[in-house]
Amino acid sequence: MNDQEIRNSVQSSHSKFLTSCDACRARKVRCIKRHHADIICINCDKRVEDCRFSRTKVRKSRTAQSAQPHDPPRARGQSMNASAAQPVTPLSDETSTATSRDQPPNHLVPSPLHQELDSIAIDTAVQESQVESCHTTVGPAEATQSLTPADHPVIMANEGDVCSSSLAYFSNGKLTALSKTLGHTRFAELIKRIESAVRSRIRHSVKAFPSPDHYAKEARSIALHTEMRSKYIESYFQEVHPVYPFIDRTAFEGKALSPQLEEFLSGDSAWCALYHAVLALGSLYHDCGSFVPFSGAAWETFRVSLSLFTRLIFGRRTLVAAQAVTAMAIFGLTYVSLPIEDVLITEAARIATSLQMNRGEAGEIDPDFQRTFWVIYSLESEFCFNTGRASAIPYHDISCPIPHTSLSLYSTFNWLQVLSSYALMISRIYERLFSVKAKSLSKEIRRTEALRAFEELENWKDSIPESFRPGMPIRSHRLGKSQAVALAIQIRFCYHNVRIALSRVSISASTGDSENQMRYKLSLTDSARAIIEVVHLIHLEPFVLPWIQYHMPQSALFLLFDFIIENPCHEETQKDLSYMQMVASYFMRLQYATQDDADSALSTEFYQIASKFVEDVASSQSSETQTGEDLDSLERWLSYNNDLNPSIFNELLGSQVR
């Protein structure tokens, strides 16, 4: 082995990383990762800590030492610095220098940034060392533990996989590519912070879950006057019932407002749970809600229903029990009980199938069965599509007819028909394009299925009245009531949510066809702008669904950012930057309402990174253009001076190039 090979071997050994991060080594616990390409371990992710992997201190072999006996002191010092244990955080700011942030993009102008990116922590060599550490640290027990749903990322997508969730957009590979394009890792750190913030909201643990034995205590803690209870019930039927029409208002109010209310509450646990869930939902419109999980007056009222939850699960299956769990599932869509949303929706679907509400025979007995089933199915289908999982109620096993249910604020609008048709459509789309079986299909078949799904989506859109139809401007002054405006926003977001998912899967299935891919990328930005155009109409109140208030605007921000970084010179880039500024302003207002600093700060940083990148690209192109123009003018001037000495011409030309 010659001297050069020895040096290369030593430098290669110095680039190795420890198999455990610094935090796990300090706590003397096993360092575990969920997936090979993950940038942080499970322990640091749970603790929301920086996950740093130090470089290994590798002693030089005697052969290597003898091969370099006469190295200059400076060279030896550099080698020692390179081999020192230096904390490196994959996809973190510490790994990119200030120079890398200020340089123009490396694919436009050759610069030292290209060499600097070779040492950035997102390099392939680092990822390979992390994969090796994953193999060496995960045992059978730990591997099983790492697969628990509570540990899975919320907004991070799997490598080479397209999820139906529009929020799960960036994968580790995508973050790596964008970070290399940008020349720094600020963007990857933003995604990490968003992941941590979202996880804290939807995976907040219940500290004191009420049991059936606590029902009397929980019920006594609700000190509501009869007049206030009546207002809450009225608000429920004005605000919630038009969207989820599954309760017979006349029959419910007949019991809720009767002098025998206490007898009904004590004699029927299912109706008692339904009653308090309705009160909790109605109270959200009387300043009783909260943006913090498991807090606020509405949550205290809902705890009465929650204390009866086990009785509903293990008790006798009745329509009232199904309606009670349905009302609880609707409350689970709000910020207050978002961490238990999946439990409530899943149980509602389970009770519906147990009662065979999906069968036409059951629905023929009572129209309330039909309405209750379709509300449950709509809730469960949307939840599954937005979280990337299959529905528990197969669409091909449904024969329950959809009853005609007009919208109280728009009598000619059969809203339940539109809602149910949407639920059936997204269930079919998920099975054909996003299920495990669908992902094994060829790209040609997936493209065909995507085109078919696009056609179904457009047909669904055309079935909606023009005042509420996506693609048409929302005229709030014409719609009148605020709940009509809210419903129009919800319908628009439903449409673009599916359109985004279909465009993404079409891009994935069109590998090699750049023209087709660009067409679907423009479809993504079009949906993003359509979402941002109506964010000013969204109420910044706790009763608004987080999916509308946060999920879809955040998805739109992701889409525009990705397109701008990949296409900084596109003709629509400046327009997209303006829309990014609009949504950043929206998140600033949301931060003021929620008192959550992350909402506005993170979105503002997205805009700053994108605008700075576009500015750098434009500056570098302007510099190149100016240099070319100077050379052209010099050549034209010299053409009129043929007697000029060629050596002088070459000297002048060389000075321009330099």
XYZ file of C-alpha atoms in Angstrom:
658
model
C 0.000 0.000 0.000
C 1.545 3.344 -1.027
C 1.527 6.568 0.982
C -1.495 8.041 -0.809
C -3.630 4.954 -0.182
C -2.663 5.022 3.492
C -3.682 8.672 3.782
C -7.021 7.969 2.101
C -7.643 5.065 4.449
C -6.916 7.204 7.495
C -9.152 10.046 6.292
C -11.936 7.565 5.588
C -11.717 6.171 9.093
C -11.874 9.689 10.532
C -15.223 10.311 8.823
C -16.957 7.531 10.782
C -19.644 8.451 13.316
C -20.481 6.899 16.645
C -23.396 4.478 16.574
C -25.123 6.213 19.508
C -25.976 9.891 19.768
C -24.410 12.061 22.455
C -27.639 12.363 24.479
C -28.228 8.594 24.626
C -24.607 7.976 25.553
C -24.872 10.524 28.360
C -28.033 8.863 29.697
C -26.516 5.403 29.073
C -29.523 4.162 27.118
C -29.740 2.336 23.818
C -29.931 4.659 20.809
C -32.744 3.527 18.513
C -34.077 4.828 15.204
C -37.407 4.071 13.580
C -36.101 3.903 10.018
C -32.675 3.701 8.428
C -32.774 7.193 6.938
C -34.080 8.969 10.060
C -32.141 12.017 11.163
C -32.903 11.691 14.879
C -33.336 8.780 17.259
C -36.561 7.893 19.065
C -35.363 9.073 22.492
C -34.329 12.544 21.288
C -37.521 12.848 19.243
C -39.678 12.123 22.280
C -37.708 14.570 24.436
C -37.621 17.173 21.620
C -33.841 17.385 21.959
C -31.007 17.884 19.513
C -29.775 14.500 18.265
C -26.034 14.702 17.633
C -23.717 11.929 16.465
C -20.072 12.644 17.260
C -17.264 11.553 15.021
C -15.257 8.601 16.266
C -11.744 9.075 17.531
C -9.787 6.557 15.499
C -6.175 6.018 16.466
C -3.810 5.947 13.567
C -2.191 2.591 12.977
C 1.549 2.248 13.324
C 1.785 1.764 9.585
C 0.016 5.040 8.994
C 2.159 6.840 11.561
C 5.382 5.512 10.051
C 4.189 6.422 6.572
C 3.869 10.107 7.582
C 6.886 10.785 9.799
C 7.882 14.001 8.112
C 4.494 15.715 7.745
C 4.677 19.447 8.333
C 3.282 20.615 11.708
C 0.443 22.454 9.994
C -0.670 19.366 8.110
C -0.565 17.281 11.258
C -2.635 19.877 13.069
C -5.281 19.799 10.377
C -5.423 16.030 10.554
C -5.888 16.139 14.307
C -8.726 18.632 13.998
C -10.473 16.452 11.475
C -10.295 13.436 13.745
C -11.467 15.213 16.881
C -14.814 14.236 18.331
C -17.055 16.915 16.878
C -20.843 16.871 17.396
C -22.664 16.721 14.088
C -26.425 17.075 13.834
C -27.865 15.732 10.587
C -29.885 18.466 8.904
C -28.999 21.160 11.422
C -27.655 24.694 11.195
C -24.422 23.848 12.971
C -23.179 21.855 10.011
C -23.332 24.680 7.493
C -21.120 27.728 7.804
C -22.077 31.341 7.367
C -20.441 31.315 3.970
C -22.793 28.618 2.743
C -25.817 30.713 3.662
C -24.692 33.759 1.724
C -23.490 32.074 -1.464
C -25.692 31.827 -4.576
C -26.988 28.380 -5.526
C -24.258 25.966 -6.559
C -26.024 24.751 -9.696
C -25.835 28.224 -11.233
C -22.443 29.656 -10.287
C -19.349 27.584 -9.422
C -18.310 28.561 -5.916
C -16.661 27.186 -2.770
C -20.169 26.229 -1.628
C -19.962 23.117 -3.812
C -16.961 21.869 -1.854
C -18.570 22.928 1.406
C -21.672 20.843 0.746
C -19.469 17.768 0.492
C -18.843 18.035 4.229
C -22.417 18.854 5.249
C -23.985 16.359 7.637
C -26.641 15.323 5.173
C -24.042 13.694 2.959
C -24.611 10.156 1.807
C -21.675 8.908 3.834
C -23.277 10.214 7.005
C -26.588 8.602 6.139
C -24.823 5.302 5.537
C -23.108 5.540 8.901
C -26.468 6.231 10.530
C -27.931 3.193 8.801
C -25.070 1.151 10.155
C -25.708 2.508 13.647
C -29.376 1.593 13.305
C -28.465 -1.993 12.489
C -26.036 -2.251 15.360
C -28.168 -0.701 18.097
C -31.677 -2.024 17.524
C -32.463 -5.325 19.170
C -35.648 -7.373 18.768
C -37.436 -5.711 21.666
C -36.415 -2.231 20.618
C -37.379 -2.852 17.005
C -40.874 -3.810 18.091
C -41.094 -0.744 20.298
C -40.035 1.580 17.472
C -43.037 0.542 15.385
C -45.665 1.783 17.824
C -48.008 4.383 16.253
C -47.137 6.947 18.919
C -43.540 6.988 17.650
C -44.298 7.387 13.950
C -43.688 10.821 12.400
C -46.765 12.950 11.739
C -45.790 15.205 8.859
C -42.819 13.274 7.436
C -43.478 11.085 4.395
C -41.928 7.701 3.695
C -39.144 7.483 1.140
C -40.404 6.842 -2.388
C -43.982 6.741 -1.158
C -46.903 9.114 -1.704
C -49.321 9.358 1.201
C -52.934 10.465 0.896
C -52.272 12.989 3.659
C -51.450 16.375 2.142
C -49.506 17.352 5.264
C -47.078 14.392 5.007
C -45.202 15.952 2.095
C -41.465 15.978 2.827
C -39.398 12.813 3.208
C -35.845 12.631 4.522
C -34.589 12.305 0.960
C -36.556 15.385 -0.064
C -35.144 17.344 2.864
C -31.630 16.299 1.875
C -32.102 17.382 -1.741
C -33.630 20.752 -0.809
C -30.938 21.408 1.798
C -28.219 20.795 -0.786
C -29.961 23.116 -3.232
C -30.316 25.847 -0.620
C -26.795 25.372 0.712
C -27.898 25.246 4.350
C -30.129 23.226 6.664
C -32.419 25.893 8.107
C -35.366 24.465 6.198
C -34.812 20.953 7.564
C -34.676 22.372 11.076
C -38.016 24.118 10.460
C -39.621 20.825 9.456
C -38.223 19.215 12.586
C -39.732 21.963 14.750
C -43.102 21.677 12.997
C -43.066 17.910 13.513
C -42.435 18.437 17.218
C -45.197 21.064 17.509
C -47.793 18.936 15.700
C -46.901 15.844 17.727
C -47.371 17.782 20.959
C -50.880 18.760 19.843
C -52.235 15.459 18.602
C -50.374 13.092 20.938
C -50.955 14.903 24.189
C -51.598 12.334 26.914
C -54.758 12.389 29.028
C -53.587 12.916 32.589
C -56.884 12.100 34.291
C -59.271 10.038 32.211
C -62.702 9.906 33.902
C -64.016 6.438 34.682
C -67.679 5.303 34.911
C -67.401 5.508 38.686
C -66.743 9.241 38.366
C -69.946 10.000 36.464
C -71.806 11.451 39.438
C -68.801 13.581 40.373
C -68.345 14.852 36.816
C -72.064 15.599 36.425
C -72.167 17.570 39.686
C -69.179 19.651 38.583
C -71.194 21.068 35.660
C -73.036 24.024 37.148
C -75.131 25.281 34.246
C -78.377 27.153 34.549
C -81.334 26.014 32.487
C -81.144 29.148 30.367
C -77.472 28.546 29.531
C -78.125 24.912 28.645
C -80.879 26.032 26.271
C -78.479 28.458 24.579
C -75.878 25.731 24.125
C -78.434 23.383 22.579
C -79.684 26.153 20.286
C -76.120 26.902 19.159
C -75.519 23.234 18.449
C -78.500 22.963 16.118
C -77.642 26.252 14.417
C -73.910 25.671 13.915
C -73.122 21.930 14.082
C -76.321 20.147 13.088
C -76.491 21.585 9.524
C -73.093 20.016 8.757
C -73.660 16.744 10.641
C -77.450 16.167 10.573
C -77.865 12.930 12.518
C -80.078 13.947 15.477
C -83.847 14.361 15.413
C -84.052 17.880 16.816
C -87.691 17.670 17.884
C -87.225 14.449 19.834
C -83.974 15.605 21.422
C -85.261 18.987 22.564
C -88.415 17.308 23.834
C -86.293 15.479 26.401
C -83.581 18.088 26.960
C -86.019 20.894 27.777
C -88.588 18.840 29.679
C -89.103 18.945 33.470
C -88.171 15.225 33.600
C -84.624 15.887 32.351
C -82.971 14.429 35.452
C -84.942 11.212 35.057
C -83.814 10.855 31.435
C -80.189 11.507 32.405
C -80.155 9.003 35.244
C -82.172 6.341 33.427
C -80.320 6.203 30.081
C -76.511 6.386 30.038
C -76.365 6.601 26.243
C -78.748 9.545 26.072
C -76.921 11.208 28.970
C -73.642 10.959 27.034
C -75.333 12.349 23.923
C -76.862 15.221 25.882
C -73.573 16.354 27.415
C -71.719 15.980 24.106
C -74.296 18.281 22.490
C -73.859 20.766 25.339
C -70.078 20.660 24.937
C -70.278 21.272 21.186
C -72.757 24.114 21.604
C -70.690 25.734 24.351
C -67.770 26.130 21.924
C -69.734 28.989 20.350
C -70.014 30.743 23.722
C -66.298 31.228 24.442
C -65.973 27.932 26.294
C -63.426 26.376 23.925
C -59.649 26.315 24.036
C -56.694 25.776 21.721
C -54.987 23.705 24.423
C -55.882 19.999 24.646
C -58.026 18.906 27.599
C -58.741 22.393 28.910
C -61.570 24.900 28.986
C -65.199 24.840 30.089
C -66.298 22.829 27.035
C -63.868 20.056 27.961
C -65.219 19.948 31.503
C -68.718 19.418 30.104
C -67.444 16.795 27.693
C -65.836 14.874 30.550
C -69.312 13.783 31.637
C -69.781 12.052 28.269
C -66.266 10.664 28.486
C -66.981 9.131 31.882
C -69.757 7.112 30.207
C -67.641 6.085 27.224
C -66.880 2.565 28.464
C -70.584 1.947 29.081
C -71.272 2.880 25.468
C -68.584 0.506 24.222
C -69.506 -2.505 26.339
C -73.194 -1.758 26.825
C -76.195 -2.585 24.708
C -75.980 -1.541 21.052
C -78.685 1.037 20.295
C -79.181 3.927 17.911
C -78.820 6.382 20.798
C -75.477 4.809 21.756
C -74.271 5.218 18.171
C -75.456 8.833 18.133
C -73.744 9.531 21.455
C -70.384 8.254 20.198
C -70.930 10.177 16.935
C -71.424 13.441 18.830
C -68.318 12.651 20.875
C -66.370 11.964 17.668
C -67.398 15.365 16.276
C -66.145 16.988 19.471
C -62.935 15.007 18.969
C -62.281 16.965 15.768
C -61.629 20.143 17.787
C -58.386 21.293 19.403
C -59.670 20.439 22.877
C -59.828 16.683 22.349
C -57.740 16.230 19.205
C -55.390 13.682 20.868
C -58.289 11.224 21.335
C -59.907 11.896 17.954
C -58.859 8.547 16.498
C -60.280 6.583 19.444
C -63.673 8.278 19.240
C -63.998 8.013 15.450
C -62.850 4.394 15.405
C -65.377 3.422 18.077
C -68.169 5.199 16.220
C -67.355 3.163 13.099
C -67.182 -0.043 15.137
C -70.606 0.522 16.682
C -72.044 1.322 13.234
C -70.806 -1.974 11.813
C -71.935 -3.834 14.939
C -75.453 -2.483 14.421
C -75.133 -3.278 10.686
C -76.098 0.290 9.909
C -74.323 -0.068 6.574
C -77.021 -2.509 5.459
C -80.113 -1.225 3.697
C -82.367 -3.419 5.823
C -81.396 -1.608 9.016
C -81.853 1.801 7.420
C -85.373 0.975 6.278
C -86.529 0.756 9.906
C -85.763 4.343 10.844
C -84.429 7.255 8.718
C -82.338 8.296 11.724
C -80.310 5.112 11.192
C -79.491 6.267 7.677
C -78.453 9.783 8.674
C -76.414 8.552 11.636
C -74.606 5.971 9.539
C -73.657 8.397 6.785
C -72.360 10.959 9.265
C -70.253 8.252 10.942
C -68.991 6.975 7.602
C -68.115 10.497 6.447
C -66.195 11.242 9.637
C -64.303 7.967 9.497
C -63.506 8.125 5.766
C -62.133 11.659 5.972
C -60.079 10.824 9.051
C -58.592 7.731 7.380
C -57.793 9.537 4.135
C -56.106 12.413 5.978
C -54.016 10.040 8.095
C -53.131 7.568 5.351
C -55.050 4.478 6.415
C -57.862 2.322 5.070
C -61.443 2.768 6.232
C -62.864 0.253 8.697
C -66.131 0.243 6.730
C -65.537 -1.113 3.189
C -67.371 1.015 0.643
C -68.324 -2.075 -1.365
C -70.198 -3.429 1.675
C -72.593 -0.470 1.951
C -76.204 -0.697 0.821
C -77.711 1.911 3.142
C -79.501 4.578 1.059
C -78.627 8.237 1.508
C -81.682 10.141 2.793
C -82.520 13.507 1.300
C -81.398 16.068 3.862
C -81.558 19.694 2.772
C -79.295 22.298 4.254
C -81.307 24.484 6.618
C -79.572 27.608 5.358
C -79.839 26.587 1.678
C -82.990 24.574 1.065
C -82.096 23.374 -2.448
C -78.737 21.958 -1.354
C -78.877 18.231 -0.493
C -75.787 18.478 1.695
C -75.829 14.957 3.132
C -75.814 13.540 -0.405
C -72.726 15.604 -1.271
C -70.973 14.703 1.989
C -71.701 10.984 1.627
C -70.660 10.923 -2.030
C -67.373 12.539 -1.079
C -66.762 9.898 1.605
C -67.432 7.077 -0.852
C -65.183 8.680 -3.455
C -62.141 9.101 -1.205
C -62.535 5.536 0.071
C -62.397 4.244 -3.505
C -59.478 6.508 -4.367
C -57.524 5.361 -1.343
C -57.987 1.685 -2.208
C -57.013 2.163 -5.871
C -54.035 4.496 -5.403
C -52.766 4.641 -1.815
C -53.357 1.216 -0.280
C -50.548 -1.293 0.181
C -51.836 -3.295 -2.769
C -52.061 -0.219 -4.997
C -48.446 0.741 -4.340
C -47.301 -2.507 -5.953
C -49.048 -1.693 -9.235
C -47.150 -0.551 -12.297
C -46.765 3.152 -13.009
C -48.927 2.879 -16.095
C -51.833 1.420 -14.110
C -51.447 4.074 -11.415
C -51.511 6.833 -14.027
C -54.703 5.376 -15.479
C -56.309 5.120 -12.041
C -55.255 8.678 -11.221
C -56.907 10.017 -14.384
C -60.046 8.105 -13.488
C -59.976 9.564 -9.975
C -59.513 13.090 -11.350
C -62.644 12.589 -13.425
C -64.608 11.385 -10.379
C -63.430 14.402 -8.408
C -64.559 16.831 -11.100
C -67.952 15.121 -11.329
C -68.362 15.482 -7.571
C -67.439 19.162 -7.786
C -70.008 19.773 -10.528
C -72.755 18.285 -8.334
C -72.348 21.120 -5.819
C -74.416 24.319 -6.130
C -72.487 27.170 -7.698
C -72.452 29.267 -4.518
C -70.498 26.529 -2.725
C -68.638 24.998 -5.683
C -64.816 24.896 -5.600
C -63.279 27.031 -8.300
C -65.913 29.721 -7.903
C -65.179 32.756 -5.703
C -66.714 32.672 -2.233
C -69.089 35.632 -1.959
C -69.564 35.977 1.780
C -72.069 38.815 1.364
C -74.251 36.589 -0.812
C -74.008 33.495 1.359
C -75.143 35.553 4.315
C -74.723 33.467 7.456
C -71.252 32.723 8.753
C -71.868 28.955 8.824
C -72.602 29.068 5.075
C -69.206 30.695 4.486
C -67.548 28.115 6.747
C -69.215 25.298 4.816
C -68.053 26.766 1.493
C -64.478 26.827 2.812
C -64.777 23.242 4.038
C -66.033 22.051 0.637
C -63.225 23.877 -1.155
C -60.599 22.360 1.134
C -62.081 18.878 0.677
C -61.795 19.236 -3.084
C -58.225 20.519 -3.080
C -57.152 17.985 -0.463
C -57.979 15.162 -2.889
C -56.621 17.099 -5.871
C -53.291 17.525 -4.105
C -53.091 13.820 -3.311
C -53.914 12.847 -6.904
C -51.414 15.330 -8.355
C -48.659 13.998 -6.122
C -49.301 10.379 -7.055
C -49.430 11.396 -10.731
C -46.013 13.044 -10.423
C -44.638 9.880 -8.850
C -46.112 7.734 -11.623
C -44.772 10.033 -14.373
C -41.075 9.521 -13.703
C -39.145 10.303 -16.871
C -41.899 12.470 -18.340
C -40.784 15.950 -17.280
C -43.548 17.713 -19.202
C -46.268 15.696 -17.499
C -44.633 16.144 -14.111
C -44.510 19.911 -14.536
C -48.210 19.928 -15.433
C -49.093 18.230 -12.150
C -46.672 20.412 -10.191
C -48.500 23.452 -11.513
C -51.724 21.762 -10.431
C -50.279 21.564 -6.915
C -49.422 25.258 -6.840
C -52.851 26.109 -8.233
C -54.482 24.217 -5.346
C -52.140 25.879 -2.865
C -53.105 29.337 -4.094
C -56.814 28.432 -4.032
C -56.447 27.454 -0.369
C -54.555 30.611 0.566
C -57.092 32.840 -1.210
C -59.751 32.047 1.414
C -57.706 31.884 4.634
C -58.811 35.413 5.503
C -62.374 34.051 5.813
C -61.428 31.422 8.414
C -62.541 32.238 11.944
C -59.657 32.086 14.399
C -61.751 30.434 17.093
C -61.427 27.084 18.915
C -64.624 25.756 17.338
C -63.010 25.745 13.864
C -61.572 22.358 12.921
C -57.742 22.231 13.067
C -57.812 20.529 9.673
C -59.265 23.733 8.210
C -57.515 26.232 10.427
C -53.997 24.761 10.340
C -53.628 21.570 8.284
C -54.611 22.823 4.827
C -52.917 26.276 5.015
C -49.721 24.571 6.192
C -49.931 22.106 3.298
C -50.318 25.012 0.873
C -47.205 26.630 2.330
C -45.231 23.398 1.841
C -46.329 23.104 -1.790
C -45.382 26.654 -2.742
C -42.039 26.483 -0.952
C -41.069 23.260 -2.707
C -42.021 24.586 -6.142
C -40.153 27.868 -5.643
C -36.920 26.180 -4.563
C -37.074 23.721 -7.471
C -38.093 26.391 -10.021
C -36.697 29.755 -8.847
C -36.839 31.211 -12.376
C -40.360 30.088 -13.264
C -42.743 32.770 -14.498
C -45.121 32.138 -11.562
C -42.445 32.250 -8.855
C -43.053 35.879 -7.903
C -46.782 35.218 -7.659
C -46.102 32.204 -5.447
C -43.885 34.317 -3.193
C -46.750 36.777 -2.776
C -49.053 33.935 -1.762
C -46.445 32.681 0.698
C -46.419 36.144 2.231
C -50.220 36.031 2.493
C -50.259 32.706 4.313
C -47.419 33.862 6.575
C -49.584 36.830 7.543
C -52.462 34.438 8.251
C -50.300 32.341 10.563
C -49.257 35.500 12.402
C -52.922 36.212 13.128
C -53.414 32.581 14.137
C -50.475 32.875 16.517
C -52.073 35.915 18.123
C -55.285 33.934 18.662
C -53.669 30.711 19.880
C -50.735 32.285 21.733
C -48.485 29.765 19.998
C -45.310 31.439 18.771
C -44.435 28.533 16.468
C -47.283 29.197 14.031
C -46.138 32.607 12.834
C -42.378 32.287 13.343
C -42.032 29.114 11.291
C -44.162 30.284 8.364
C -42.281 33.587 8.258
C -38.979 31.729 8.088
C -40.274 29.683 5.156
C -40.988 32.885 3.273
C -37.624 34.408 4.187
C -35.705 31.347 2.990
C -37.620 31.170 -0.295
C -37.376 34.888 -1.081
C -33.651 34.980 -0.235
C -33.030 31.981 -2.488
C -34.888 33.544 -5.425
C -33.006 36.800 -4.858
C -29.647 34.992 -4.920
C -30.554 33.148 -8.111
C -31.651 36.372 -9.814
C -28.477 38.117 -8.667
C -26.225 35.360 -9.998
C -28.034 35.310 -13.339
C -27.795 39.091 -13.592
C -24.062 38.872 -12.977
C -23.666 36.250 -15.699
C -25.728 38.327 -18.133
C -23.691 41.460 -17.411
C -20.443 39.580 -18.005
C -21.730 38.268 -21.338
C -22.863 41.743 -22.432
C -19.447 43.218 -21.589
C -17.716 40.582 -23.704
C -20.068 41.223 -26.646
C -19.500 44.980 -26.542
C -15.735 44.468 -26.395
C -15.789 42.235 -29.462
C -17.910 44.784 -31.385
C -15.467 47.586 -30.527
C -12.495 45.517 -31.597
C -14.144 44.696 -34.934
C -13.702 48.368 -35.910
C -10.021 48.285 -35.001
C -8.594 45.567 -37.170
C -5.104 46.975 -36.869
C -5.070 46.388 -33.104
C -2.303 44.104 -31.917
C -3.731 40.579 -31.244
C -1.780 40.368 -27.995
C -3.556 43.492 -26.705
C -6.910 41.968 -27.671
C -6.151 38.790 -25.752
C -5.029 40.792 -22.728
C -8.228 42.857 -22.697
C -10.383 39.782 -23.164
C -8.603 38.008 -20.350
C -9.183 40.940 -17.994
C -12.926 40.801 -18.722
C -13.139 37.094 -18.032
C -11.238 37.446 -14.794
